[in-house]
PDB file of C-alpha atoms in Angstrom:
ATOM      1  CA  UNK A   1       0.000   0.000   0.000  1.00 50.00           C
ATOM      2  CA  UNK A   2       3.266   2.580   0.918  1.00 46.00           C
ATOM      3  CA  UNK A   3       4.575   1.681  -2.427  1.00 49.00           C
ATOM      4  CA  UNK A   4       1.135   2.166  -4.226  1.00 49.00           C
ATOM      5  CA  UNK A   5       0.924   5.648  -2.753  1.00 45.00           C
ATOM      6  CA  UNK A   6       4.592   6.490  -2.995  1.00 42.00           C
ATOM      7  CA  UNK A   7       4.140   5.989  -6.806  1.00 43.00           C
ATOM      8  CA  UNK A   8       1.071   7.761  -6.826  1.00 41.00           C
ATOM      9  CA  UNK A   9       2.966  10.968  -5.275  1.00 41.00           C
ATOM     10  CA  UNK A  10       5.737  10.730  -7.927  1.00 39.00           C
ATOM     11  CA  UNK A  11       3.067  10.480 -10.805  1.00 41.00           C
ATOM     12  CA  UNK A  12       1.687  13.329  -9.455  1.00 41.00           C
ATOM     13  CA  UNK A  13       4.670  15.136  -8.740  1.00 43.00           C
ATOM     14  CA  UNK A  14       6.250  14.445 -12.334  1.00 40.00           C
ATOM     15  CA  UNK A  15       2.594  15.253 -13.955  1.00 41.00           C
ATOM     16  CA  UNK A  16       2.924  19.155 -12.107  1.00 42.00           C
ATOM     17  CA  UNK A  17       6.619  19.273 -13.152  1.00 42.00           C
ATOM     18  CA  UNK A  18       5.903  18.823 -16.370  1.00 40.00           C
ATOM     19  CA  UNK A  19       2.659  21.400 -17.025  1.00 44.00           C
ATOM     20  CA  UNK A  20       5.330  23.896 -15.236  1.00 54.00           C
ATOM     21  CA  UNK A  21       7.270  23.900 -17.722  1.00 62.00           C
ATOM     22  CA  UNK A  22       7.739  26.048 -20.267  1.00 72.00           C
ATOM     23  CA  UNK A  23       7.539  25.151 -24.468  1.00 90.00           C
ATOM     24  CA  UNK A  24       9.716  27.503 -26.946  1.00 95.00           C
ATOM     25  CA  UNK A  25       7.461  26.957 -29.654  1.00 95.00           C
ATOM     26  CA  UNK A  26       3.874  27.340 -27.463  1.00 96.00           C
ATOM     27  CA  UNK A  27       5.762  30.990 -26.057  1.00 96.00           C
ATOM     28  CA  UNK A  28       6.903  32.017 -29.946  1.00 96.00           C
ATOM     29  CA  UNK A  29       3.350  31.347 -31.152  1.00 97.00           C
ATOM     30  CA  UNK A  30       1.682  32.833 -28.525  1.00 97.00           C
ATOM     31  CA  UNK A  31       4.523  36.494 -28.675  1.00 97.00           C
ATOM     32  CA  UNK A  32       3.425  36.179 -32.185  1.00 97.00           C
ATOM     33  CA  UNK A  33      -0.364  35.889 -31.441  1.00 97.00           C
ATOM     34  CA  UNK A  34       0.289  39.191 -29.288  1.00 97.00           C
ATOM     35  CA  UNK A  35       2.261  41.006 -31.536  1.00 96.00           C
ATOM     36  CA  UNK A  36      -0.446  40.800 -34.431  1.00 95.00           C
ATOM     37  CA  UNK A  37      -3.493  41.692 -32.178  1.00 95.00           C
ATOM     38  CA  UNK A  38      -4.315  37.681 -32.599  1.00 96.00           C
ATOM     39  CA  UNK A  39      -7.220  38.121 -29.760  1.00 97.00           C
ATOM     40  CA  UNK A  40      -9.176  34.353 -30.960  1.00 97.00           C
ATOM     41  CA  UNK A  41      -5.379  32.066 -31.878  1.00 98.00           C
ATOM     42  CA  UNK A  42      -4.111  33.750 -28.130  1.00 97.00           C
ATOM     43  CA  UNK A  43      -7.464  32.618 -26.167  1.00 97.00           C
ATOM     44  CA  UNK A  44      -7.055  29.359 -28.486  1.00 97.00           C
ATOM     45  CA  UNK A  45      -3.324  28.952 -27.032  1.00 97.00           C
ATOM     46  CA  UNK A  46      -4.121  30.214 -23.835  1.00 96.00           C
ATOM     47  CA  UNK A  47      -6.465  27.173 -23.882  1.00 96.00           C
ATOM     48  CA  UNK A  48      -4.360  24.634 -25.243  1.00 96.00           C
ATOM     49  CA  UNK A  49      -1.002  25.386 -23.168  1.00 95.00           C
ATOM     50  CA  UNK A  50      -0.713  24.599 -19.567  1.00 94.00           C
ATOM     51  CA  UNK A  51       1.718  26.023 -16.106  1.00 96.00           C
ATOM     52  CA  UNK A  52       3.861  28.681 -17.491  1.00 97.00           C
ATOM     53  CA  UNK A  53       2.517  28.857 -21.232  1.00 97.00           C
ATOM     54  CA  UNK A  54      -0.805  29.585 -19.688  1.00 98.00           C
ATOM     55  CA  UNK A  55      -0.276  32.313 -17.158  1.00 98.00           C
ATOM     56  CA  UNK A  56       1.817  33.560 -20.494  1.00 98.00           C
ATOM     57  CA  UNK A  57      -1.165  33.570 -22.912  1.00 98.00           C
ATOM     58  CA  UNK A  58      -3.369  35.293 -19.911  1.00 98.00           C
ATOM     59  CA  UNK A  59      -0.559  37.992 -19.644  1.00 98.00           C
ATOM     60  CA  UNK A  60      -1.091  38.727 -23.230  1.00 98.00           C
ATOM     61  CA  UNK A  61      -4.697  38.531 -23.284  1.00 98.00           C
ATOM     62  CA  UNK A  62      -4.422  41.428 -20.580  1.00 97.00           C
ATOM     63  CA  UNK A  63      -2.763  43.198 -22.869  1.00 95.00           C
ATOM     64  CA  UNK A  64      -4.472  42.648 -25.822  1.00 96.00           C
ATOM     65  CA  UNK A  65      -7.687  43.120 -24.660  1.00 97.00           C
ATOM     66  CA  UNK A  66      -6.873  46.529 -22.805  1.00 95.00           C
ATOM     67  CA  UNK A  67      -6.032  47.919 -26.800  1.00 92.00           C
ATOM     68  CA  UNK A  68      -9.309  47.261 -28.305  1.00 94.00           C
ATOM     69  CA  UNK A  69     -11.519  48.697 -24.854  1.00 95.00           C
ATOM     70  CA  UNK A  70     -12.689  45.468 -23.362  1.00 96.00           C
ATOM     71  CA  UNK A  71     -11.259  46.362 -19.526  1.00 95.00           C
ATOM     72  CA  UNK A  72     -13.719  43.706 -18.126  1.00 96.00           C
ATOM     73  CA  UNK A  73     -12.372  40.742 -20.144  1.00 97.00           C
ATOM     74  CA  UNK A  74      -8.669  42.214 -19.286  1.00 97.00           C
ATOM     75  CA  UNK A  75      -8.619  41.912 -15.833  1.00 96.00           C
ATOM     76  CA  UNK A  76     -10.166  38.929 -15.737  1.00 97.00           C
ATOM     77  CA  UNK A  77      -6.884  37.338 -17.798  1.00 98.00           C
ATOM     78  CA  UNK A  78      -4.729  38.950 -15.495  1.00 98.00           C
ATOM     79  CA  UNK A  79      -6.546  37.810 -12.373  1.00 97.00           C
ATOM     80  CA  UNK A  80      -6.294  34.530 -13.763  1.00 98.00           C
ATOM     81  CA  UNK A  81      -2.555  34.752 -14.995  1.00 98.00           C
ATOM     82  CA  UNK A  82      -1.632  35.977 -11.171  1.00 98.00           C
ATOM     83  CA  UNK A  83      -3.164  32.490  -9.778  1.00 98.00           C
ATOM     84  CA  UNK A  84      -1.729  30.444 -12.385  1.00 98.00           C
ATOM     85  CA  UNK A  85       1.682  31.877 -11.329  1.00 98.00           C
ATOM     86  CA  UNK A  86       1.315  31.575  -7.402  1.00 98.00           C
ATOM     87  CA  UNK A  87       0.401  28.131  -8.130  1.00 98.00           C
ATOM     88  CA  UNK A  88       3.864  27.326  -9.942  1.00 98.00           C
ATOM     89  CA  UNK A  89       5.767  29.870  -7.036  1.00 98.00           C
ATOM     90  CA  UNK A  90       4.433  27.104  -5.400  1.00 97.00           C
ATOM     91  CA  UNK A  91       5.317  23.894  -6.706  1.00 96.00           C
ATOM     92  CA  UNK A  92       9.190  26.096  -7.468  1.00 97.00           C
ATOM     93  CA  UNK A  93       9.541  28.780  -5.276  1.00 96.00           C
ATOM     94  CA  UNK A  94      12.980  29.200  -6.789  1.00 97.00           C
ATOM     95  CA  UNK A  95      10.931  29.748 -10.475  1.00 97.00           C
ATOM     96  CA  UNK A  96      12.570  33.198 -11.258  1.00 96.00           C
ATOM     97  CA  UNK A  97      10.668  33.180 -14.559  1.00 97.00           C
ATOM     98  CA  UNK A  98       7.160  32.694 -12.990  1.00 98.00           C
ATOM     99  CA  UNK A  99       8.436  35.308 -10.376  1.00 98.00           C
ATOM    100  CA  UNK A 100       8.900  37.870 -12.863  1.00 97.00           C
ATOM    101  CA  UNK A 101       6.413  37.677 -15.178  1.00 98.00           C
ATOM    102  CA  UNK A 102       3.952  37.799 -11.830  1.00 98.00           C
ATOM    103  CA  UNK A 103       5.447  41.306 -10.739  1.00 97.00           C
ATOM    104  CA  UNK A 104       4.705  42.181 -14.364  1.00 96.00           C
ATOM    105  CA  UNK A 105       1.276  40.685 -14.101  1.00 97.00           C
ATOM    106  CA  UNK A 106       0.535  42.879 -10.807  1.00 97.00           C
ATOM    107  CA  UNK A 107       1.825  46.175 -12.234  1.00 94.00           C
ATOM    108  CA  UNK A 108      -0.354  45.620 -15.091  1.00 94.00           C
ATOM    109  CA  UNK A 109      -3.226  45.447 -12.553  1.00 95.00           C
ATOM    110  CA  UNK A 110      -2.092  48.052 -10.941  1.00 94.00           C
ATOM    111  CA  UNK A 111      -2.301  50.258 -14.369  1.00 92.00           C
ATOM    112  CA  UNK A 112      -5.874  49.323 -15.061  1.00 93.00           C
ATOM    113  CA  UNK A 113      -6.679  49.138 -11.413  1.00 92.00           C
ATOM    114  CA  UNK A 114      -4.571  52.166  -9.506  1.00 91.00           C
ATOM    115  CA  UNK A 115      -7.148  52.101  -6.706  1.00 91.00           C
ATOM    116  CA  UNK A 116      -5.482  48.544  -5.613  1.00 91.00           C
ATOM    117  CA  UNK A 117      -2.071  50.232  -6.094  1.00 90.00           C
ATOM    118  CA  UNK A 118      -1.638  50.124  -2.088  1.00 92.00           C
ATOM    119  CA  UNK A 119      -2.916  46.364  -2.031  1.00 94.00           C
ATOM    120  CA  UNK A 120      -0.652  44.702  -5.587  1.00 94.00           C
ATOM    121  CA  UNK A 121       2.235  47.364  -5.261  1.00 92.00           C
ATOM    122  CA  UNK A 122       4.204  45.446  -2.390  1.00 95.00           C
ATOM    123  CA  UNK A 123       3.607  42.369  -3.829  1.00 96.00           C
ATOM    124  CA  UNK A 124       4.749  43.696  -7.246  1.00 95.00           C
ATOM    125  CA  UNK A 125       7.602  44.850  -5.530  1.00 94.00           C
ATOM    126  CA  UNK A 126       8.634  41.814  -3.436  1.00 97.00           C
ATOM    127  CA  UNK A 127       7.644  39.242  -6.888  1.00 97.00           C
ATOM    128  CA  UNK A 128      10.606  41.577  -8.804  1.00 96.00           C
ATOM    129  CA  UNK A 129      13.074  41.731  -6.017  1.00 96.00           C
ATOM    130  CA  UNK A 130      12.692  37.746  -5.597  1.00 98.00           C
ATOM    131  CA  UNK A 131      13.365  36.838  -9.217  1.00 97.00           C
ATOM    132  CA  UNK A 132      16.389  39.218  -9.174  1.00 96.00           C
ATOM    133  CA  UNK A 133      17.613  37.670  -6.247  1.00 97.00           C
ATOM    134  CA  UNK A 134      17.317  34.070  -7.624  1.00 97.00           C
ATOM    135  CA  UNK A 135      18.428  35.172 -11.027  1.00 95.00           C
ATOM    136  CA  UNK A 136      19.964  38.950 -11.348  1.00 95.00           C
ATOM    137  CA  UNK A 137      20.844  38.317 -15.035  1.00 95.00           C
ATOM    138  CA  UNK A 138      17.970  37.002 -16.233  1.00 97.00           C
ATOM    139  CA  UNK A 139      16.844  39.445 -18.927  1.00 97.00           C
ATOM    140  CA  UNK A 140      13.388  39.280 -18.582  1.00 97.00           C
ATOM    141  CA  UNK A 141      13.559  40.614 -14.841  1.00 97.00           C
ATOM    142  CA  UNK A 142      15.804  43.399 -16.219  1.00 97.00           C
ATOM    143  CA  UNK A 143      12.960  44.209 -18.784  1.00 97.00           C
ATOM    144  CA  UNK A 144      10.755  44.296 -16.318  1.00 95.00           C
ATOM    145  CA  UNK A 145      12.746  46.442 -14.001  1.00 95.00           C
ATOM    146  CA  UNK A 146      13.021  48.815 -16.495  1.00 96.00           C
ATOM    147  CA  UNK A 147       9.682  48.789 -17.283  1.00 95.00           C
ATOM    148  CA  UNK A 148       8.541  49.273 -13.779  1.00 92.00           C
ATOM    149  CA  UNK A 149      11.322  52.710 -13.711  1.00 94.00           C
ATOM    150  CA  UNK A 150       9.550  53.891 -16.657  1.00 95.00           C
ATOM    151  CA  UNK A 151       6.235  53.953 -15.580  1.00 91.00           C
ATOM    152  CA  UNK A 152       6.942  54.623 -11.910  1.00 89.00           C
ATOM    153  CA  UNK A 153       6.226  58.628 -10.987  1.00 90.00           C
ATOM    154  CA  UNK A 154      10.037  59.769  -9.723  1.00 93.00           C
ATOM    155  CA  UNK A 155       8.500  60.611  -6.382  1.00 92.00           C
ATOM    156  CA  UNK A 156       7.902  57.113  -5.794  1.00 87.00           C
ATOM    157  CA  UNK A 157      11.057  55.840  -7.132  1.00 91.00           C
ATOM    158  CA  UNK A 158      11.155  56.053 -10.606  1.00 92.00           C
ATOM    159  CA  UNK A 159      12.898  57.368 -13.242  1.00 97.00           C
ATOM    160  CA  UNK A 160      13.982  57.108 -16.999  1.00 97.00           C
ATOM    161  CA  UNK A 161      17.577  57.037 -16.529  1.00 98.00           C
ATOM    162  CA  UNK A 162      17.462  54.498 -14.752  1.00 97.00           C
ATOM    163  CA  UNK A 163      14.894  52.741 -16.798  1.00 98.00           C
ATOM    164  CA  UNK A 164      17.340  53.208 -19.975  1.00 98.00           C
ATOM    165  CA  UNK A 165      20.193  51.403 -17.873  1.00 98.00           C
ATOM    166  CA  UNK A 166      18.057  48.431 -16.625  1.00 97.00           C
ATOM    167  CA  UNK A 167      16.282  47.872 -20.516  1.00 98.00           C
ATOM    168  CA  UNK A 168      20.697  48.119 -22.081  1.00 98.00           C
ATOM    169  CA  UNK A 169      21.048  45.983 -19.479  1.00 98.00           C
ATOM    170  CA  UNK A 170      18.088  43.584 -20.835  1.00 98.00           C
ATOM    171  CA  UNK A 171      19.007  44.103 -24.614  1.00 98.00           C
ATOM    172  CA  UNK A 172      22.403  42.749 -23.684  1.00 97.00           C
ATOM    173  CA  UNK A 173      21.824  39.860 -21.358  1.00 97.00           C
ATOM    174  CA  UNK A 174      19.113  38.594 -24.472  1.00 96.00           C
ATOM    175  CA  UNK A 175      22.284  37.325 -26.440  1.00 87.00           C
ATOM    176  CA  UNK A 176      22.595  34.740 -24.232  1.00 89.00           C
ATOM    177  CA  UNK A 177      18.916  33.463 -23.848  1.00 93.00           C
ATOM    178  CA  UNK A 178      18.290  32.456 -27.216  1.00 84.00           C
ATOM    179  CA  UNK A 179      18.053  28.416 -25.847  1.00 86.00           C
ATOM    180  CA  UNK A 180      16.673  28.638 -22.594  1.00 90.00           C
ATOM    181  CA  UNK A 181      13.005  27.583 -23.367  1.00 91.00           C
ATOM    182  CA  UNK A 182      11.723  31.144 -21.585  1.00 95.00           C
ATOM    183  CA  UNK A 183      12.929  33.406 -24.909  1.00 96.00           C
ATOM    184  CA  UNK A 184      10.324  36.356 -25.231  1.00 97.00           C
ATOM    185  CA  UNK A 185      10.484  40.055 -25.096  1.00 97.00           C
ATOM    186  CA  UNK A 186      13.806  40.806 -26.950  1.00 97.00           C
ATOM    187  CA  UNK A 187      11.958  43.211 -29.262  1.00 97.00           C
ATOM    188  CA  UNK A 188       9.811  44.360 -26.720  1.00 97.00           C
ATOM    189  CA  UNK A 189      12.822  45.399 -24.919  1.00 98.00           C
ATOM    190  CA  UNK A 190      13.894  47.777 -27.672  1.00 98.00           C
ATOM    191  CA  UNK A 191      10.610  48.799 -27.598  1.00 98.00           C
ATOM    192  CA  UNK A 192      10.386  50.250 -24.237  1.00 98.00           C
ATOM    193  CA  UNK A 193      14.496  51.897 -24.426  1.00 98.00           C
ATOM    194  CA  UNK A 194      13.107  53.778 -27.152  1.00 98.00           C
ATOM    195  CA  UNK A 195       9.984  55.152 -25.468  1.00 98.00           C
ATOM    196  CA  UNK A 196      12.498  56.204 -22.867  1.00 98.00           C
ATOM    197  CA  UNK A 197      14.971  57.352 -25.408  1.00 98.00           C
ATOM    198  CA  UNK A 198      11.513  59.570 -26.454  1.00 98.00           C
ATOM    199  CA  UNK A 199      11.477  61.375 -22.755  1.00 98.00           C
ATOM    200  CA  UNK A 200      14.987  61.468 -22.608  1.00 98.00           C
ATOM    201  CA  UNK A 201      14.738  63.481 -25.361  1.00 98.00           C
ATOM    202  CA  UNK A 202      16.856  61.340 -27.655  1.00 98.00           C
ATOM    203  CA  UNK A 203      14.679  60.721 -30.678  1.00 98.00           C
ATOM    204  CA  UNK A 204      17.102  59.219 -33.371  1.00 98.00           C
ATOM    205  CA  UNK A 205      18.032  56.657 -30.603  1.00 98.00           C
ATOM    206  CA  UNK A 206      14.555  56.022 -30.187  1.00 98.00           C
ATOM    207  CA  UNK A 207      13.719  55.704 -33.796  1.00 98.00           C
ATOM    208  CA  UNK A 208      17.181  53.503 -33.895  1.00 98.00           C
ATOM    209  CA  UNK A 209      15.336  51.132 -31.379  1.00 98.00           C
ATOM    210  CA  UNK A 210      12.170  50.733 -32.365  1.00 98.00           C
ATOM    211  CA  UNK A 211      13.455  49.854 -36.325  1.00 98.00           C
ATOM    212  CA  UNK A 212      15.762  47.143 -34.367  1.00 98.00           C
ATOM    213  CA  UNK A 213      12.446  45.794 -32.695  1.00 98.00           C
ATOM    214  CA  UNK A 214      10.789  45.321 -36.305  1.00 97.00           C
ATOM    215  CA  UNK A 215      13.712  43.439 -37.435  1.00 97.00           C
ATOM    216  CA  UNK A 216      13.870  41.181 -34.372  1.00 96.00           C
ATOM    217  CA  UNK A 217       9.775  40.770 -35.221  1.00 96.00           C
ATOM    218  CA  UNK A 218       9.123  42.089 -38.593  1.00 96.00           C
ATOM    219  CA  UNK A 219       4.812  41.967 -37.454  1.00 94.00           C
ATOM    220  CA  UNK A 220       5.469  43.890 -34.095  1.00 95.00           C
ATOM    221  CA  UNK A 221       2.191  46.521 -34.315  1.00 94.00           C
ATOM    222  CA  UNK A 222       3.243  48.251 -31.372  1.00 95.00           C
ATOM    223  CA  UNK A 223       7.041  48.997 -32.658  1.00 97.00           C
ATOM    224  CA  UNK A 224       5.660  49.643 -36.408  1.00 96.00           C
ATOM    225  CA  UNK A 225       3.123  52.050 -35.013  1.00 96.00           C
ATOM    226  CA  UNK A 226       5.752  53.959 -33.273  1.00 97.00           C
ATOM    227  CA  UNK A 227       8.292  54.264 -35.825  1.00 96.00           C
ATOM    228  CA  UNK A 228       5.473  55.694 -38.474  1.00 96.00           C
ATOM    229  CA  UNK A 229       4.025  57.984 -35.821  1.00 96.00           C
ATOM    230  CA  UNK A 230       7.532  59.660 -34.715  1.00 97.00           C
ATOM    231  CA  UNK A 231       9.271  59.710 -38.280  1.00 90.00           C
TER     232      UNK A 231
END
């Protein structure tokens, strides 16, 4: 009976292993989903995929969803990409990817939500500072870290000099992550440095960044809208 239920545990055990982990070719197809506006193929992968993939597809969905006006439908992918990742912080709690993309998740909610900016900030906050702790060269938490500098007010932290050093930072750790199973948000990285480049006042370098995120993905709508508006 011990061995019947030890064997049960490790089916169980191996089963949640592998839905935690993370498929190049499910996160490529679901960036690209994103990237084209792809609301019906990202709820169709978001459906498909499982762990990490999932909360992934949610993420986007957020996203997505937020550009054409439907707020509702949103936050309910982010409230359900924020459960899916406390569940693998769970299983892992040394998962520096989940880690990340959750402090992403809850500054997202915090932009389409800012009254529960007193509630998700700290938990934003402590999700970011964990990943970097477990993995400080990771360059999604360094996209993310510039991110959150960007969009932070400077009187709570913020600021877009420092946001231009953490998304360099990203660009350059990026060359090194083409094989680890987690590769996304290279171009989006460019992306934000030249928003910031923009407030910085440097708009050739921003221009110079945002033509480098179209050739990383040649159907990025977000980079190709911002080159033909600021040109």
């Amino acid at each position: 009976m011990k061995i019947t239920l030890l064997k049960l545990a490790l089916t169980v055990s191996l089963m949640i292993s592998t839905q935690a982990q993370a498929d190049q070719q499910t996160i490529t197809a679901i960036e690209n989903a994103s990237m084209e506006l792809n609301l019906s193929e990202l709820v169709n992968l978001q459906e498909s995929s499982n762990g990490y993939d999932r909360a992934l597809a949610n993420y986007r969905l957020g996203l997505n969803y937020s550009f054409v006006q439907q707020q509702e439908k949103a936050i309910s992918a982010l409230n359900k990409a924020t459960t899916q990742l406390i569940d693998l912080i769970k299983i892992n709690n040394q998962d520096n990817e989940s880690w990340a993309l959750l402090a992403q998740v809850y500054g997202l909610r915090i932009a389409y939500q800012p009254m529960n900016g007193i509630a998700l900030g700290p938990k934003a906050a402590n999700a970011l500072t964990t990943a970097q702790t477990i993995s400080p060269n990771n360059p999604r938490v360094l996209l993310f870290k510039g991110v959150s500098k960007y969009n932070t007010p400077a009187m709570f932290g913020g600021s877009k000099h420092q946001a231009l050093i953490e998304l360099s930072n990203a660009i350059e750790q990026y060359s090194n992550d083409q094989h680890s199973e987690f590769h996304w948000g290279f171009s989006e990285a460019y992306t934000w440095r030249g928003l910031t480049q923009l407030e910085l006042g440097n708009k050739d370098a921003a221009l110079a960044d945002w033509a480098k995120a179209v050739e990383i993905s040649p159907n990025y709508g977000w980079a190709k809208n911002l080159l033909k508006k600021n040109s």
